[in-house]
XYZ file of C-alpha atoms in Angstrom:
379
model
C -37.938 -0.816 -10.193
C -34.977 -0.735 -7.820
C -35.314 0.861 -4.412
C -34.720 4.626 -4.373
C -34.323 6.129 -0.904
C -33.242 9.588 0.186
C -31.787 10.109 3.671
C -31.278 13.512 5.286
C -28.506 12.708 7.776
C -27.964 13.855 11.340
C -27.673 17.152 13.215
C -23.874 17.408 13.353
C -21.754 17.437 10.184
C -24.920 16.982 8.189
C -24.869 15.437 4.725
C -27.708 13.892 2.717
C -27.533 10.742 0.632
C -29.629 9.333 -2.218
C -29.315 5.609 -2.806
C -30.374 4.911 -6.371
C -29.851 1.725 -8.386
C -27.677 0.362 -5.601
C -25.305 3.351 -5.601
C -24.863 6.195 -3.155
C -25.080 9.812 -4.323
C -23.949 12.259 -1.652
C -24.599 15.908 -1.063
C -21.764 18.100 0.215
C -21.238 18.135 3.982
C -23.428 21.010 5.152
C -22.126 21.311 8.697
C -24.090 21.519 11.923
C -27.782 22.285 11.641
C -27.589 24.870 14.421
C -26.422 27.138 11.564
C -29.329 28.461 9.425
C -27.041 28.442 6.378
C -26.485 24.704 6.846
C -30.251 24.173 7.036
C -30.762 26.104 3.797
C -28.003 24.098 2.119
C -29.546 20.806 3.254
C -32.938 21.833 1.899
C -31.427 22.660 -1.484
C -29.531 19.366 -1.535
C -32.640 17.338 -0.700
C -34.533 19.012 -3.530
C -31.664 18.419 -5.949
C -31.319 14.742 -5.004
C -35.062 14.212 -5.363
C -34.916 15.752 -8.846
C -31.956 13.513 -9.679
C -33.964 10.436 -8.750
C -36.939 11.637 -10.797
C -34.751 12.316 -13.827
C -33.292 8.806 -13.565
C -36.789 7.325 -13.776
C -36.688 6.068 -10.166
C -38.588 8.586 -8.028
C -37.815 8.607 -4.327
C -39.837 5.939 -2.518
C -39.083 7.008 1.045
C -37.184 9.617 3.009
C -35.179 8.490 6.039
C -34.363 10.682 9.014
C -33.174 10.668 12.636
C -35.611 9.853 15.425
C -35.202 13.253 17.099
C -38.407 15.201 16.362
C -36.841 18.639 16.859
C -34.043 18.304 14.313
C -34.441 20.499 11.240
C -33.495 17.461 9.158
C -36.372 15.456 10.648
C -38.880 18.213 10.016
C -37.578 18.679 6.465
C -37.818 14.948 5.801
C -41.424 14.774 6.977
C -42.440 17.843 4.980
C -40.687 16.611 1.831
C -42.109 13.113 2.155
C -45.582 14.578 2.539
C -45.097 16.684 -0.576
C -43.904 13.671 -2.561
C -46.552 11.332 -1.161
C -44.014 8.835 0.189
C -43.313 7.588 3.721
C -40.916 9.336 6.090
C -39.031 6.667 8.043
C -37.308 7.421 11.347
C -34.081 5.538 12.021
C -32.366 5.356 15.403
C -29.035 7.195 15.324
C -26.725 4.355 16.392
C -28.573 1.795 14.306
C -27.815 4.097 11.362
C -24.114 4.302 12.289
C -23.732 0.532 12.125
C -26.055 0.155 9.146
C -23.753 2.537 7.289
C -20.903 0.053 7.788
C -23.129 -2.807 6.639
C -24.143 -0.827 3.542
C -20.622 0.266 2.631
C -19.206 -3.243 2.872
C -22.182 -5.075 1.359
C -22.398 -7.325 4.424
C -25.066 -9.990 4.325
C -26.368 -11.755 7.392
C -26.094 -10.815 11.015
C -23.642 -8.335 12.485
C -22.826 -7.358 16.060
C -21.467 -3.858 16.431
C -20.398 -1.001 18.682
C -21.673 2.528 18.043
C -19.864 5.046 20.244
C -20.369 8.805 20.069
C -21.536 11.896 21.918
C -25.282 11.510 21.713
C -28.200 10.178 19.710
C -31.837 9.808 20.717
C -32.659 6.250 21.742
C -35.885 4.380 21.144
C -36.659 4.827 24.848
C -36.444 8.604 24.553
C -33.122 8.748 26.398
C -29.801 10.014 24.995
C -27.693 7.036 23.908
C -24.062 6.941 22.792
C -22.288 3.790 24.013
C -24.234 1.031 22.268
C -23.807 -2.668 21.548
C -26.272 -3.618 18.803
C -27.214 -6.665 16.746
C -28.351 -6.244 13.118
C -29.726 -8.792 10.678
C -31.421 -7.325 7.617
C -34.461 -5.372 8.770
C -34.142 -6.597 12.364
C -32.006 -5.021 15.071
C -31.705 -5.121 18.841
C -29.889 -3.230 21.578
C -27.859 -5.872 23.421
C -25.912 -3.670 25.789
C -24.676 -0.179 26.565
C -22.351 1.771 28.794
C -23.520 2.380 32.349
C -25.620 5.564 32.186
C -24.357 8.705 33.866
C -26.438 11.730 34.817
C -26.063 14.935 32.783
C -26.262 17.708 35.410
C -27.651 20.692 33.553
C -28.568 18.682 30.461
C -26.711 19.773 27.319
C -24.517 22.084 29.391
C -22.795 19.030 30.849
C -21.501 18.192 27.377
C -19.708 21.549 27.279
C -18.336 21.371 30.843
C -16.532 18.082 31.576
C -16.190 18.968 35.261
C -19.947 18.418 35.512
C -19.551 14.862 34.195
C -16.760 14.268 36.710
C -19.121 15.547 39.429
C -21.774 13.188 38.099
C -19.321 10.307 38.368
C -18.480 11.213 41.955
C -22.181 11.264 42.766
C -22.685 7.865 41.113
C -19.807 6.504 43.194
C -21.399 7.655 46.447
C -18.773 10.384 46.824
C -21.014 13.418 46.395
C -19.432 15.169 49.372
C -16.281 15.581 47.288
C -17.966 17.593 44.525
C -17.782 21.039 46.126
C -14.256 20.827 47.599
C -12.871 19.412 44.338
C -14.537 21.766 41.872
C -15.234 24.979 43.797
C -11.670 26.193 43.087
C -12.366 25.723 39.357
C -15.975 26.931 38.928
C -16.832 28.658 42.190
C -18.475 27.314 45.296
C -22.031 28.369 44.369
C -21.904 26.646 40.964
C -20.342 23.474 42.342
C -22.911 23.364 45.156
C -25.703 23.907 42.643
C -24.588 20.926 40.581
C -24.377 18.822 43.741
C -27.946 19.823 44.561
C -29.180 19.020 41.060
C -27.667 15.550 41.306
C -29.073 14.976 44.778
C -32.578 15.966 43.677
C -32.378 14.502 40.143
C -33.284 17.929 38.716
C -32.415 18.473 35.037
C -30.150 15.430 35.176
C -31.172 13.101 32.332
C -29.256 9.842 32.117
C -27.065 9.072 29.118
C -25.106 6.011 28.002
C -22.844 8.227 25.871
C -19.228 7.146 25.431
C -18.372 10.781 24.759
C -19.662 11.805 28.163
C -17.624 9.027 29.809
C -14.517 10.483 28.168
C -15.548 13.902 29.480
C -15.957 12.516 33.003
C -12.469 11.024 32.903
C -10.910 14.206 31.511
C -12.628 16.187 34.260
C -11.582 13.728 36.945
C -7.940 13.953 35.859
C -8.050 17.738 35.576
C -7.197 17.640 31.866
C -10.212 19.674 30.763
C -12.931 21.412 32.770
C -14.572 23.522 30.028
C -14.682 22.737 26.312
C -14.248 25.510 23.763
C -14.237 23.093 20.822
C -16.029 19.854 20.022
C -14.356 16.787 21.585
C -11.701 18.977 23.247
C -11.780 16.901 26.436
C -11.645 13.575 24.602
C -8.725 14.782 22.486
C -6.820 15.948 25.565
C -7.468 12.567 27.166
C -6.233 10.674 24.102
C -3.116 12.834 23.921
C -2.345 12.108 27.570
C -2.865 8.389 27.011
C -0.671 8.454 23.914
C 2.192 10.007 25.890
C 1.969 7.268 28.500
C 1.749 4.397 26.016
C 4.656 5.803 23.998
C 6.771 5.745 27.146
C 5.451 2.410 28.437
C 4.001 0.299 25.575
C 3.071 -2.555 27.931
C 1.053 -0.366 30.282
C -1.850 -2.489 31.598
C -5.521 -1.502 31.622
C -7.051 -0.360 34.881
C -9.046 -3.086 36.624
C -12.655 -2.919 37.749
C -14.841 -3.094 34.612
C -18.050 -5.065 35.165
C -20.621 -6.371 32.679
C -24.033 -6.718 34.282
C -26.680 -9.263 33.315
C -28.914 -6.517 31.905
C -26.270 -5.544 29.335
C -24.720 -2.583 31.176
C -20.967 -2.200 30.718
C -19.966 -0.544 33.960
C -16.644 1.264 34.398
C -17.489 3.199 37.544
C -14.928 1.250 39.559
C -12.330 2.127 36.925
C -13.273 5.783 37.023
C -13.110 5.807 40.832
C -9.339 5.299 40.621
C -8.785 8.434 38.562
C -9.700 11.224 40.962
C -6.513 10.810 42.991
C -4.297 9.271 40.314
C -0.643 10.281 40.803
C 0.067 10.169 37.043
C -2.683 11.610 34.844
C -1.138 10.316 31.613
C -0.848 6.738 32.869
C -4.370 6.905 34.291
C -5.721 8.171 30.953
C -4.032 5.268 29.183
C -5.298 2.757 31.710
C -8.841 3.997 31.216
C -8.603 3.808 27.413
C -7.402 0.222 27.576
C -9.985 -0.783 30.167
C -12.799 0.734 28.094
C -11.653 -0.935 24.860
C -11.240 -4.315 26.551
C -14.636 -4.143 28.258
C -16.410 -3.166 25.060
C -14.609 -5.795 22.997
C -15.351 -8.513 25.545
C -19.038 -7.598 25.562
C -19.152 -7.717 21.759
C -17.287 -11.015 21.584
C -19.689 -12.575 24.073
C -22.678 -11.253 22.115
C -21.280 -12.475 18.804
C -20.734 -15.974 20.164
C -24.191 -16.029 21.663
C -25.756 -15.051 18.350
C -23.473 -17.064 16.098
C -22.272 -13.867 14.374
C -18.848 -13.737 12.722
C -18.746 -10.065 11.719
C -18.252 -7.021 13.947
C -18.969 -3.435 12.899
C -17.571 -0.298 14.530
C -19.124 3.147 14.088
C -19.571 6.529 15.726
C -17.245 9.462 16.220
C -15.482 8.029 19.291
C -13.684 5.636 16.955
C -11.654 8.553 15.637
C -9.727 7.840 18.846
C -6.794 5.759 17.642
C -6.058 4.021 20.945
C -9.675 2.975 21.418
C -10.044 1.873 17.799
C -6.820 -0.101 17.517
C -7.169 -1.837 20.885
C -10.783 -2.805 20.153
C -9.978 -4.106 16.672
C -7.015 -6.066 18.034
C -9.147 -7.768 20.657
C -11.947 -8.587 18.205
C -9.604 -9.996 15.587
C -7.852 -12.103 18.213
C -11.252 -13.653 18.931
C -11.622 -14.600 15.268
C -14.113 -11.925 14.253
C -14.107 -10.114 10.935
C -14.009 -6.400 11.787
C -15.539 -3.801 9.474
C -15.214 -0.042 9.853
C -16.648 2.973 8.012
C -15.188 3.966 4.677
C -13.900 7.234 3.258
C -16.464 9.428 5.013
C -15.200 8.337 8.415
C -16.914 7.032 11.505
C -18.709 10.258 12.462
C -22.047 11.724 11.510
C -20.973 12.901 8.035
C -21.386 9.328 6.768
C -24.553 8.497 8.710
C -27.121 9.096 5.964
C -26.306 5.973 3.967
C -27.103 3.938 7.079
C -30.449 5.696 7.384
C -31.157 4.947 3.730
C -30.160 1.297 4.116
C -32.494 0.810 7.066
C -35.369 2.511 5.257
C -34.792 0.323 2.194
C -34.943 -2.756 4.414
C -38.399 -1.720 5.470
C -39.473 -1.093 1.884
C -37.926 -4.161 0.334
C -36.591 -6.726 2.794
C -35.016 -8.854 0.083
C -32.553 -6.048 -0.709
C -29.969 -6.223 2.056
C -26.989 -4.266 0.739
C -26.021 -1.181 -1.210
C -22.608 -1.562 -2.881
C -20.685 1.662 -2.378
C -17.435 2.720 -3.979
C -14.215 3.193 -1.976
C -15.243 1.247 1.108
C -12.542 0.277 3.571
C -11.788 -3.456 3.446
C -12.799 -5.474 6.437
C -9.901 -6.629 8.558
């Protein structure tokens, strides 16, 4: 009997996926699981996909889910697996992003990849989001990540980019600038409170998230202090960078990126140049190029060290055209085959097939790929 695995997806842009007889069967995109209607829709889809597998004579053998224990999708997966008498298998968020690319393209053998997004729970319990990973069948390893930044106020920092800019100032040893810079925007009491949180490490978890780095830059340049919509700051930053590159196509990256021996990709020295940049658009472009080059160089080094010839890119930050195209260009110039997500895009809506692929690896290690229709060719 072929492997039959059902995966319940992530928290944002949730969609479930049943992999049956080597083919992917998707639910509709339910939306974010903060909405009770999306949770109800996911539950109905999971039941329907399980019935589909049963009717095909290949009952579900495992249910894959995100590592975060508080997600509705995780709780649903565990409850459904218990009811069916099959294992529930947790899959790290960024591992799933890159595994989705592996599954869609039917890649065999080892892959080195970048998974860049807003947040996903790491195996160390910390919020990840700027990850360099190695995959080879059922094995995977975190090889590197963006320099972590503190999240002053926790999840609130993701909605208020000025907080990430304040975090960057603190990390640069420039905490005394936080209040004078941001009091005119948020009020002196609020700015001073964030300074105090950072000083005392109160409610300031660290994150390696690429999304939060974009927020810090947007806040530093004054492009966005509060977000009303998802990725508003990152979009404003990309638009500014696009204006600059359109005017000056040969604009160079900002200098200062460092790759540490422990795998940290550190752009603090790049970010330090942004707070007093005379041209916000040019500075936004310089940061984009510096980030792409630093990430690509880290991946190229890792690929050579491992003898890998294929690179995978995943996560919602790769919707950013400048970041995506610059990274792909650098990787291809180094002789790597570059694979990207297919028709469901690089965000969380296509994550579930990666969860299913990883779970299937654990069930049946000889089965390394799921052919999927309409995948994007590797470059």
